[in-house]
Short mmCIF file of N, CA, C and O and ligand atoms in Angstrom, two decimals:
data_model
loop_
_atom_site.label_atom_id
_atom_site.label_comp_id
_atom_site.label_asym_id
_atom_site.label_seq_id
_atom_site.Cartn_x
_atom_site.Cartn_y
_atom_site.Cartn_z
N UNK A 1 -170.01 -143.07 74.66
CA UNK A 1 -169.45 -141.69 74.64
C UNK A 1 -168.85 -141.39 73.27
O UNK A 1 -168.04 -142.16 72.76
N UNK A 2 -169.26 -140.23 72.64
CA UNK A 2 -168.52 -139.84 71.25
C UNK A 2 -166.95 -139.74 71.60
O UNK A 2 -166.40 -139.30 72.61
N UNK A 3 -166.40 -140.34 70.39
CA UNK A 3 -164.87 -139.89 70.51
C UNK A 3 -163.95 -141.42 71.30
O UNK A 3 -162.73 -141.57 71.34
N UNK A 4 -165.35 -142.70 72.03
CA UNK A 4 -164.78 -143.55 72.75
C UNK A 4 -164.35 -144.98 71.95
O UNK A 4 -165.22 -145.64 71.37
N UNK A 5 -163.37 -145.27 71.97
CA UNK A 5 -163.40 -146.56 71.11
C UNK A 5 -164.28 -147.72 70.37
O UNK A 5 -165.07 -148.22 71.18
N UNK A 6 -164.38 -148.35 68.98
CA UNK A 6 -165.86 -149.21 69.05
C UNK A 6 -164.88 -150.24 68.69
O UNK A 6 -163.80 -150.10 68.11
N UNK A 7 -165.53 -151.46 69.21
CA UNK A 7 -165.26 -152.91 70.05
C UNK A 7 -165.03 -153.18 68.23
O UNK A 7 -163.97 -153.53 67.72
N UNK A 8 -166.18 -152.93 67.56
CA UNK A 8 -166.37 -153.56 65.98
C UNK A 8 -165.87 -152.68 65.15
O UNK A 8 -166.43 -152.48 64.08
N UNK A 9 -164.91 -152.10 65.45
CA UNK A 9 -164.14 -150.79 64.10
C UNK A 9 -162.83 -151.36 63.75
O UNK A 9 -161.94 -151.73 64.51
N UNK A 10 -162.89 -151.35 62.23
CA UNK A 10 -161.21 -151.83 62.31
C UNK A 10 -160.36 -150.84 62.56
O UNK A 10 -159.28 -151.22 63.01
N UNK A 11 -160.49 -149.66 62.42
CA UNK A 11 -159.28 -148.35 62.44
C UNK A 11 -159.22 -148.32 63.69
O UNK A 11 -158.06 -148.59 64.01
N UNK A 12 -160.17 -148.06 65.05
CA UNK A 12 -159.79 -148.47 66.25
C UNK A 12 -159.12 -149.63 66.25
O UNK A 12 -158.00 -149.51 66.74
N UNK A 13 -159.39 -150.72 65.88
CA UNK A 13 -158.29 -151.73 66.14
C UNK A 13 -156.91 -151.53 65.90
O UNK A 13 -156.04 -151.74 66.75
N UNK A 14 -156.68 -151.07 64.59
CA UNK A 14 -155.33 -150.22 64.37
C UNK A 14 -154.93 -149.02 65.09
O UNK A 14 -153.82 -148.87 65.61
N UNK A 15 -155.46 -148.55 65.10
CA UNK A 15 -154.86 -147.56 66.43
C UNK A 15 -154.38 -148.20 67.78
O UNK A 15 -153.40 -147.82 68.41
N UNK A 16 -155.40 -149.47 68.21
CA UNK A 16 -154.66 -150.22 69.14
C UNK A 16 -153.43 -151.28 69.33
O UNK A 16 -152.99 -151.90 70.30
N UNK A 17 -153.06 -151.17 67.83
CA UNK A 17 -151.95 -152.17 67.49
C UNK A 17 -152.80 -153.48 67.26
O UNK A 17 -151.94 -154.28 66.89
N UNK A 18 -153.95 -154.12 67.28
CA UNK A 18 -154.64 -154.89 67.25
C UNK A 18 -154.94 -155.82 65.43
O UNK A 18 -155.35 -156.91 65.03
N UNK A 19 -154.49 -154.68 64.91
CA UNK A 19 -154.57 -155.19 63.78
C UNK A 19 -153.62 -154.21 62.96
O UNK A 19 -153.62 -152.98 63.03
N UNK A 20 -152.64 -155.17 62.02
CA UNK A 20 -151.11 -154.34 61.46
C UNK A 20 -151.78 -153.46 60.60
O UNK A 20 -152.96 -153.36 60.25
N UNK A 21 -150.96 -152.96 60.38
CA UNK A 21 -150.80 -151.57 58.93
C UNK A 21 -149.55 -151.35 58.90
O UNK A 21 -148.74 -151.78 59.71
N UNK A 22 -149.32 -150.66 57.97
CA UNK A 22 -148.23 -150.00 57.78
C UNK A 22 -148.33 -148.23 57.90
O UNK A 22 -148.69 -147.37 57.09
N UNK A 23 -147.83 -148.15 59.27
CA UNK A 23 -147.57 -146.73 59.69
C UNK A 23 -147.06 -145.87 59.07
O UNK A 23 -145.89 -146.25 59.05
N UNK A 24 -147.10 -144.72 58.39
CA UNK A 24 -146.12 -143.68 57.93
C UNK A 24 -146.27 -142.93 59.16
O UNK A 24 -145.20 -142.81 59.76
N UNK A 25 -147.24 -142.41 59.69
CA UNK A 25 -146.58 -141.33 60.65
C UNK A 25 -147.53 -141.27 61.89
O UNK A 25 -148.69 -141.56 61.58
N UNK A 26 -147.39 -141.06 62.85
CA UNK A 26 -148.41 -141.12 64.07
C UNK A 26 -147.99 -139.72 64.90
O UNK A 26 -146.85 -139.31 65.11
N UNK A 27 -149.23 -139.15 65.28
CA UNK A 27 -148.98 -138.19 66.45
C UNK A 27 -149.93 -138.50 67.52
O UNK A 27 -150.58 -139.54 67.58
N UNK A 28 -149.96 -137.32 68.54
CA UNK A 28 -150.22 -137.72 69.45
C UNK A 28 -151.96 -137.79 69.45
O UNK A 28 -152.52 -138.34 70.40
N UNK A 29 -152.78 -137.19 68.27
CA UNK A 29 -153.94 -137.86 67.94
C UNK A 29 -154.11 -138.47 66.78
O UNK A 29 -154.98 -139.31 66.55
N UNK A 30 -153.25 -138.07 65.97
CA UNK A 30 -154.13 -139.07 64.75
C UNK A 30 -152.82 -139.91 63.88
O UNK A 30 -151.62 -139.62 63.85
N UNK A 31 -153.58 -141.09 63.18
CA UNK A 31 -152.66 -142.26 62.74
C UNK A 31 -152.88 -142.21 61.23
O UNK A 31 -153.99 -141.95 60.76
N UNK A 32 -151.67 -142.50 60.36
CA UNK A 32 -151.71 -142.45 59.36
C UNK A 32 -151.02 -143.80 58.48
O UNK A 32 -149.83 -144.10 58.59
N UNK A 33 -151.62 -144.28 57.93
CA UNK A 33 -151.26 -145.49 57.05
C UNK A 33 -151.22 -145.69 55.62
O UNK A 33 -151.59 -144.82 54.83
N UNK A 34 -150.77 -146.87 55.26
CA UNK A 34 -150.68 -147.01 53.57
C UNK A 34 -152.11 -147.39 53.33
O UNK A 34 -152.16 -148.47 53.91
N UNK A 35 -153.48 -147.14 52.76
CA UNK A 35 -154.10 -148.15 52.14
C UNK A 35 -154.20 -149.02 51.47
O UNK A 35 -153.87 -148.87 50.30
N UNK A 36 -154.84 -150.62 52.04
CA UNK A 36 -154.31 -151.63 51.73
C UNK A 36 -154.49 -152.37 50.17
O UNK A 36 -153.99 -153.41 49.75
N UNK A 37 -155.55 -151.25 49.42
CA UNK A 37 -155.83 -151.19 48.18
C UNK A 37 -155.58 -149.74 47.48
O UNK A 37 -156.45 -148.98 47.05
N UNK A 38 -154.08 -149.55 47.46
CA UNK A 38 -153.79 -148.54 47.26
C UNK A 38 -154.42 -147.81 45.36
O UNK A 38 -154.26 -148.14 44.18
N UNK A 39 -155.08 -146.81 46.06
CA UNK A 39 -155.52 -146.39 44.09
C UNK A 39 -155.05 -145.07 43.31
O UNK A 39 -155.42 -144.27 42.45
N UNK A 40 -153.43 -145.52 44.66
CA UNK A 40 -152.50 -143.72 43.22
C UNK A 40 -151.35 -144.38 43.90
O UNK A 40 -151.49 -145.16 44.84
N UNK A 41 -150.16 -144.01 43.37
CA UNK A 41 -148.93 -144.52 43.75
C UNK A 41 -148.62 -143.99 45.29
O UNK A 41 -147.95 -144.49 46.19
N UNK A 42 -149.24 -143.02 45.23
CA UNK A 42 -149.55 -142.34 47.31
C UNK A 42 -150.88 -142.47 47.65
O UNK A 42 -151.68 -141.70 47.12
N UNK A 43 -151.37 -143.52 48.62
CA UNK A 43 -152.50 -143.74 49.03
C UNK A 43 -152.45 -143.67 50.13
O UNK A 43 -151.74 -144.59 50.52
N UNK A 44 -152.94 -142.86 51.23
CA UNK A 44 -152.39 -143.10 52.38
C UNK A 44 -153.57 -142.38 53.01
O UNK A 44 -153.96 -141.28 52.63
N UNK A 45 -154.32 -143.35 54.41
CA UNK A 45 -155.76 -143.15 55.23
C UNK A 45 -154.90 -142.23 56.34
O UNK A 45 -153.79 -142.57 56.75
N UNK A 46 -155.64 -140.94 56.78
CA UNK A 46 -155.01 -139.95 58.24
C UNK A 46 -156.49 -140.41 59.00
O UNK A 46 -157.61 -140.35 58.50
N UNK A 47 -156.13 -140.90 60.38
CA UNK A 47 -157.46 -140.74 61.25
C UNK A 47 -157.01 -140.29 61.99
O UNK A 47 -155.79 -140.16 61.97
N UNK A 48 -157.95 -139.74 63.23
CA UNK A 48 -158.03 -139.48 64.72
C UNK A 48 -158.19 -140.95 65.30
O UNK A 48 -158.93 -141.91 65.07
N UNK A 49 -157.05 -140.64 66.26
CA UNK A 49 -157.56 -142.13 67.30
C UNK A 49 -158.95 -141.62 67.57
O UNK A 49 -159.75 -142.41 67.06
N UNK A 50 -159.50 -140.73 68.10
CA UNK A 50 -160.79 -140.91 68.96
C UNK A 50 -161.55 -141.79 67.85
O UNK A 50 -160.96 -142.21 66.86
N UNK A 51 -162.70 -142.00 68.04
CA UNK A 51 -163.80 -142.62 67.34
C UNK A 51 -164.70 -141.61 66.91
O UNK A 51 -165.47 -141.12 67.74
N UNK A 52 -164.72 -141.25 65.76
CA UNK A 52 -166.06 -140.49 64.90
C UNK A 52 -166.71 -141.09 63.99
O UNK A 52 -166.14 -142.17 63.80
N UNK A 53 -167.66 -140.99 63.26
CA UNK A 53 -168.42 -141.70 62.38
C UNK A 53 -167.85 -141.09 60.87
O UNK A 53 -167.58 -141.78 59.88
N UNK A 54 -167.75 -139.70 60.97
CA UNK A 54 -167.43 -138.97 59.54
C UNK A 54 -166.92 -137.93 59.78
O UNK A 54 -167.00 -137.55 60.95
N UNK A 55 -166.26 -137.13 58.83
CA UNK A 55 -165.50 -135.86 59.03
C UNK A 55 -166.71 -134.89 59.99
O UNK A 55 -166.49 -134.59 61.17
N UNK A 56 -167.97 -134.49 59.24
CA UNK A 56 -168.87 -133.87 59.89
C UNK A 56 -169.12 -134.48 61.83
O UNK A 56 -169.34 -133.61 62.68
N UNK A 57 -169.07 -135.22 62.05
CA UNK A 57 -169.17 -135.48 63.27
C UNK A 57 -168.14 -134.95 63.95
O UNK A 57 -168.30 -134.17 64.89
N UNK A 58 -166.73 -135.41 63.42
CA UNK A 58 -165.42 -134.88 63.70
C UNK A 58 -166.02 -133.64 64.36
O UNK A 58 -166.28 -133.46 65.55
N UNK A 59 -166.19 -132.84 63.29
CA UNK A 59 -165.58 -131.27 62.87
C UNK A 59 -166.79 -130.74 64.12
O UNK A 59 -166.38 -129.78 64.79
N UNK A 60 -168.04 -131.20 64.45
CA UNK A 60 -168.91 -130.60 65.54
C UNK A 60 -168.01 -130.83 67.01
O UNK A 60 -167.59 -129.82 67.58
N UNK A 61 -167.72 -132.19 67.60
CA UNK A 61 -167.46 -132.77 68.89
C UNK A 61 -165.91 -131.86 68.84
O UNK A 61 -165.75 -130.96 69.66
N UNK A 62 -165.00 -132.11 68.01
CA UNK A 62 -163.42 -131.89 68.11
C UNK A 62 -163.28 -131.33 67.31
O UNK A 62 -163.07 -132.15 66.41
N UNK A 63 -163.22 -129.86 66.70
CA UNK A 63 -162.71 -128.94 65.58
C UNK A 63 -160.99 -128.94 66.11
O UNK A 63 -160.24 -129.78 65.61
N UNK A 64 -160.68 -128.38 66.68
CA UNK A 64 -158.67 -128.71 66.83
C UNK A 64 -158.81 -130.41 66.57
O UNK A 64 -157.62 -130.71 66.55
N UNK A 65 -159.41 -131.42 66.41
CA UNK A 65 -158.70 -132.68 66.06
C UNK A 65 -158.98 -132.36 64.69
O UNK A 65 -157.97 -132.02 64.08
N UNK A 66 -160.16 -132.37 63.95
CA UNK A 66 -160.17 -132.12 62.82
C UNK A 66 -159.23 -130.99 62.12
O UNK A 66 -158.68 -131.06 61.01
N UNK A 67 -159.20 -130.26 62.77
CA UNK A 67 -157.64 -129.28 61.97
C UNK A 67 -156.29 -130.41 61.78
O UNK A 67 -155.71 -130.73 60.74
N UNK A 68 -155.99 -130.94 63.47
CA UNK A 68 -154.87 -131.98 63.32
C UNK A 68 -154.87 -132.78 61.90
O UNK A 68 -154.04 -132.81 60.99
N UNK A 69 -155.95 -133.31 62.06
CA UNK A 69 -155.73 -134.45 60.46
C UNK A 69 -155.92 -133.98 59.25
O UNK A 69 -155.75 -134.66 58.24
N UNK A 70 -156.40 -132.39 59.25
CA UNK A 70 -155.83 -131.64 58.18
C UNK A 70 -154.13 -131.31 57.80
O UNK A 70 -153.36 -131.60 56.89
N UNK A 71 -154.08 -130.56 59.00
CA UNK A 71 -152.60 -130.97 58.59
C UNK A 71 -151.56 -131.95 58.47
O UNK A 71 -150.43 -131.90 57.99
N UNK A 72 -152.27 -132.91 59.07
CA UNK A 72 -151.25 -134.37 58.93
C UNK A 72 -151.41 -134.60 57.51
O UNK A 72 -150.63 -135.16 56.74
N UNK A 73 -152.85 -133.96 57.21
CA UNK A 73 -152.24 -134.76 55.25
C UNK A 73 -151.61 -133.98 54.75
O UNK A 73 -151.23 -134.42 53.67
N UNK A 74 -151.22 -132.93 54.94
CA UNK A 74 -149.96 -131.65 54.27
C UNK A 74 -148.53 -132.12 54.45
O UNK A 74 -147.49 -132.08 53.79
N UNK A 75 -148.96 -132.63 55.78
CA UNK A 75 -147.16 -133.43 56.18
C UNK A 75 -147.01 -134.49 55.89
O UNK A 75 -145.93 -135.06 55.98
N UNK A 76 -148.17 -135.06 55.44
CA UNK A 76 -147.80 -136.55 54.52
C UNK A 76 -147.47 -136.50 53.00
O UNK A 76 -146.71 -137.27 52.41
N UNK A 77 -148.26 -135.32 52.39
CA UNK A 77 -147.85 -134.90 51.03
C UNK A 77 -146.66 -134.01 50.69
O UNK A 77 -146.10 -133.78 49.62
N UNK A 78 -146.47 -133.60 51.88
CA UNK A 78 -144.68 -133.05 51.95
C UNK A 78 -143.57 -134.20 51.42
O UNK A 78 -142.78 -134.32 50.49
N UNK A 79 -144.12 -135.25 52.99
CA UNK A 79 -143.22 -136.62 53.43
C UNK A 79 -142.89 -136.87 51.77
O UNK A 79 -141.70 -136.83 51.49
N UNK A 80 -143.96 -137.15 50.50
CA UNK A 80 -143.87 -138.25 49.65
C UNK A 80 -143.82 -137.08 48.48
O UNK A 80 -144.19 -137.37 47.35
N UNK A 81 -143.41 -135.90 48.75
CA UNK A 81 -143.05 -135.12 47.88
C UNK A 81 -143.86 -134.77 46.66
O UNK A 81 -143.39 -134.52 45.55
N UNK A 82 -145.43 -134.80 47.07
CA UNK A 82 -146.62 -134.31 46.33
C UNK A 82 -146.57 -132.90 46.15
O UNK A 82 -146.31 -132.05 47.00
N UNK A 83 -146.89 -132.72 44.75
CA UNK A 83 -146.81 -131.31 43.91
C UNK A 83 -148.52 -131.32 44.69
O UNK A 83 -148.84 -130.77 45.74
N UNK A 84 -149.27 -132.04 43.89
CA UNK A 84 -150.96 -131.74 43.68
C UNK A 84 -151.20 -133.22 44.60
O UNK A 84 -150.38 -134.14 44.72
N UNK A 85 -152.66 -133.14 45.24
CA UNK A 85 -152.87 -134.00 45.55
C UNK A 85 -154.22 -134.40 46.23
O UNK A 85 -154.44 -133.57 47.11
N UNK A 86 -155.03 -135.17 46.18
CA UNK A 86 -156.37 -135.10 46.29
C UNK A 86 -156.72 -135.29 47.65
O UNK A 86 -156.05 -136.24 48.03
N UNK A 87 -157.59 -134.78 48.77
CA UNK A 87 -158.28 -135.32 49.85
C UNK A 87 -159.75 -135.55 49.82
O UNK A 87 -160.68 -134.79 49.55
N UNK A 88 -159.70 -136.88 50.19
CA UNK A 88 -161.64 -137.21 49.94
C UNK A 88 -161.72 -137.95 51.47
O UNK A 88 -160.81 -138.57 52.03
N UNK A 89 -163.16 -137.67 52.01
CA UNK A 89 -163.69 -138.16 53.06
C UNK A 89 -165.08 -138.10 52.37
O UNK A 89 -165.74 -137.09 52.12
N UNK A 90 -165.52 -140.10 51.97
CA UNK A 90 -166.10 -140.30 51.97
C UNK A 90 -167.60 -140.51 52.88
O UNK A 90 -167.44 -140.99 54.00
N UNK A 91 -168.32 -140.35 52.66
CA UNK A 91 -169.49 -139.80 53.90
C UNK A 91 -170.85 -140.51 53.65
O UNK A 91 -171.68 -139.90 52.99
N UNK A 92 -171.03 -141.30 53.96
CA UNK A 92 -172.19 -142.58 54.02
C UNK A 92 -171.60 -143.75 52.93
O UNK A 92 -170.54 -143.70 52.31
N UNK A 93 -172.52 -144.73 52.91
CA UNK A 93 -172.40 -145.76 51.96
C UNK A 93 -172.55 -145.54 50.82
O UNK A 93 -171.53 -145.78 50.18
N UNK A 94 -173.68 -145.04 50.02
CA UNK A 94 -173.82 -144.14 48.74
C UNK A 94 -172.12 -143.64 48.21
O UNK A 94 -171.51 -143.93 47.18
N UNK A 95 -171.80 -142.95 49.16
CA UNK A 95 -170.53 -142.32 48.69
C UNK A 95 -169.54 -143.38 48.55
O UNK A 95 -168.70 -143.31 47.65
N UNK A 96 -169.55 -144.09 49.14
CA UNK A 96 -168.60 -145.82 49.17
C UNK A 96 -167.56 -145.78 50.03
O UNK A 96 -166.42 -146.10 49.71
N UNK A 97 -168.12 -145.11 51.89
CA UNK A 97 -167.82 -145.12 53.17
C UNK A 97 -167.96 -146.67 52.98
O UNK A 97 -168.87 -147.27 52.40
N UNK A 98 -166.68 -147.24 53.70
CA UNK A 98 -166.78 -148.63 53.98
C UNK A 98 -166.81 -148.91 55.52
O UNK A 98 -167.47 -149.77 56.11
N UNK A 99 -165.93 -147.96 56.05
CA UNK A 99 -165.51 -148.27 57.20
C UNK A 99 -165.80 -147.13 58.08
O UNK A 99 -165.29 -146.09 57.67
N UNK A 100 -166.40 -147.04 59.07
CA UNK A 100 -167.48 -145.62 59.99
C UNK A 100 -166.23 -145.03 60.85
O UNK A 100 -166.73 -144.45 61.82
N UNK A 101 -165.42 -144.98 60.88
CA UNK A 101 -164.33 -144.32 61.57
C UNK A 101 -163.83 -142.94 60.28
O UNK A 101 -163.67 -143.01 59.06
N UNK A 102 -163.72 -141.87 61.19
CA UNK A 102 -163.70 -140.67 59.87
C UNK A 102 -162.08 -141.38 59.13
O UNK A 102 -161.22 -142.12 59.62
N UNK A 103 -162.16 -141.02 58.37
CA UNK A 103 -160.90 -141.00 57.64
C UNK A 103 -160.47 -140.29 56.56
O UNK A 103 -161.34 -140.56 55.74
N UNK A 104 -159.64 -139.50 55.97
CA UNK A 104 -159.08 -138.78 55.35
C UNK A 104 -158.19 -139.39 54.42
O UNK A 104 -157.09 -139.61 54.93
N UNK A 105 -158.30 -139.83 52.94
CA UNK A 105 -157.89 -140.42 51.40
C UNK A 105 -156.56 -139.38 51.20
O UNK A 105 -156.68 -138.44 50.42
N UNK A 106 -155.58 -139.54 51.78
CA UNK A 106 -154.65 -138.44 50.74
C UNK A 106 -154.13 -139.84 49.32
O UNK A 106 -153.56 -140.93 49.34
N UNK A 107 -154.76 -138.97 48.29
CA UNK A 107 -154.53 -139.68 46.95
C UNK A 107 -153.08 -138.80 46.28
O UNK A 107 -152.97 -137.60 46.55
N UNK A 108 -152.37 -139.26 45.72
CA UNK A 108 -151.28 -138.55 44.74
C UNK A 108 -150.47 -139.35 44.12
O UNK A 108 -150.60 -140.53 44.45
N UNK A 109 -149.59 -139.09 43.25
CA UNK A 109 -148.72 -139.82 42.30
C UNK A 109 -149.38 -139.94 40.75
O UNK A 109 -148.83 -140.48 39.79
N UNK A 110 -150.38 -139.47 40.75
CA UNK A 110 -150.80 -139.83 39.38
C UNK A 110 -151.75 -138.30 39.16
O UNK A 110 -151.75 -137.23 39.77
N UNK A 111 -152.47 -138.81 38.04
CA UNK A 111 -152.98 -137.38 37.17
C UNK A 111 -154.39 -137.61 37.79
O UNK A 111 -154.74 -138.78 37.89
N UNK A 112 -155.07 -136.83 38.13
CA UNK A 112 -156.54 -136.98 38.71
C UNK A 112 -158.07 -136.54 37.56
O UNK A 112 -158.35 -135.39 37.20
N UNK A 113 -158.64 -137.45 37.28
CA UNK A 113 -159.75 -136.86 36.79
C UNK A 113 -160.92 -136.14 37.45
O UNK A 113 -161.11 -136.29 38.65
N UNK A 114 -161.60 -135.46 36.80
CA UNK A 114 -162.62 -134.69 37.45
C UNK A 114 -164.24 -134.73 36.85
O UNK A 114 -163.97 -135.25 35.77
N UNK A 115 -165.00 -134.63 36.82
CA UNK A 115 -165.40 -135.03 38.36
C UNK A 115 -165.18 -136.48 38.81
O UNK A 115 -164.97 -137.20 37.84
N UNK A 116 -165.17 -137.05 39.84
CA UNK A 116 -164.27 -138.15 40.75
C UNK A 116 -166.00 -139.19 39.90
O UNK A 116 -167.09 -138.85 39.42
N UNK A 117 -165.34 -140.38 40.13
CA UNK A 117 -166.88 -141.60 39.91
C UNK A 117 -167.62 -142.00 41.03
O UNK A 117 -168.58 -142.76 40.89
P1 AMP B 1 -163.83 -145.90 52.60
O1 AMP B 1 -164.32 -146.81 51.50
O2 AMP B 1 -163.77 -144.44 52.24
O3 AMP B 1 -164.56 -146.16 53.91
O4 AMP B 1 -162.30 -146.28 52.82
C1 AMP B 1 -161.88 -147.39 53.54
C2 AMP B 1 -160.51 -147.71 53.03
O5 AMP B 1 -159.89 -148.55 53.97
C3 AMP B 1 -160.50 -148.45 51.69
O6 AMP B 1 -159.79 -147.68 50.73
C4 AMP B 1 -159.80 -149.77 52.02
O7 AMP B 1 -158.95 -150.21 50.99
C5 AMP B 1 -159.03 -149.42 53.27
N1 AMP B 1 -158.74 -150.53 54.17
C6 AMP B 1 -159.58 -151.52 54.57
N2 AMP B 1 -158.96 -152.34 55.43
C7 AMP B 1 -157.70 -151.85 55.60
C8 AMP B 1 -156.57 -152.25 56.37
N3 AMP B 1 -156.61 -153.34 57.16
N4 AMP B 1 -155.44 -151.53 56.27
C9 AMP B 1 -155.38 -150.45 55.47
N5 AMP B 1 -156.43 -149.99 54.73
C10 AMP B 1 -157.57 -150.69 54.78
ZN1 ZN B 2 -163.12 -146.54 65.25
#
């Protein structure tokens, strides 16, 4: 079933307490953490508990969840007192998707180049 937990995902596992992170903020759908290779002085992954593959999957099955983890990264770049600040959802392997659970990059603390590598 779309949206149902996968046995082999690590972000489902974190959502189940199954494997640590460090929480900044949780609601009642989506979880937000430090990334564990942080690459700006604010690195921080927003998911949906449900299970999606990529934002686009998201945004067809659950448009109100996908709004949710839009705004959870506004209230995370509030939380850490971001002027500017980048959101990337990487989307296949090419793009350098590691992990198939959608997830949402709020990047900030530093100066951003453009176009991204
Ligand atoms: P992506 O490459 O867009 O799929 O992003 C996956 C991100 O998950 C990478 O930036 C990793 O550093 C991060 N990551 C992998 N394992 C963990 C973990 N156990 N806790 C927090 N972040 C993780
Ligand atoms: Zn998952």
């Amino acid at each position: 079933m779309p949206g149902e937990p996968q046995d082999d995902c690590l972000f489902c596992k974190i959502v189940e307490g199954h494997v640590p992170a460090t929480i900044v903020r949780e609601t009642e759908t989506t979880v937000a953490f430090r990334d564990i290779n942080p690459q700006a002085p604010t690195h921080v992954l927003v998911i949906p508990r449900a299970h999606y593959p990529n934002a686009a999957a998201l945004a067809a099955a659950e448009p109100a969840l996908a709004a949710d983890l839009l705004l959870a990264t506004q209230e995370i770049a509030d939380e850490d007192k971001l002027e500017s600040y980048r959101i990337v959802f990487n989307t296949g392997a090419g793009a350098g998707q590691t992990v198939f659970h959608v997830h949402a990059h709020i990047l900030g603390g530093r100066g951003m180049q453009w176009p991204p590598g």
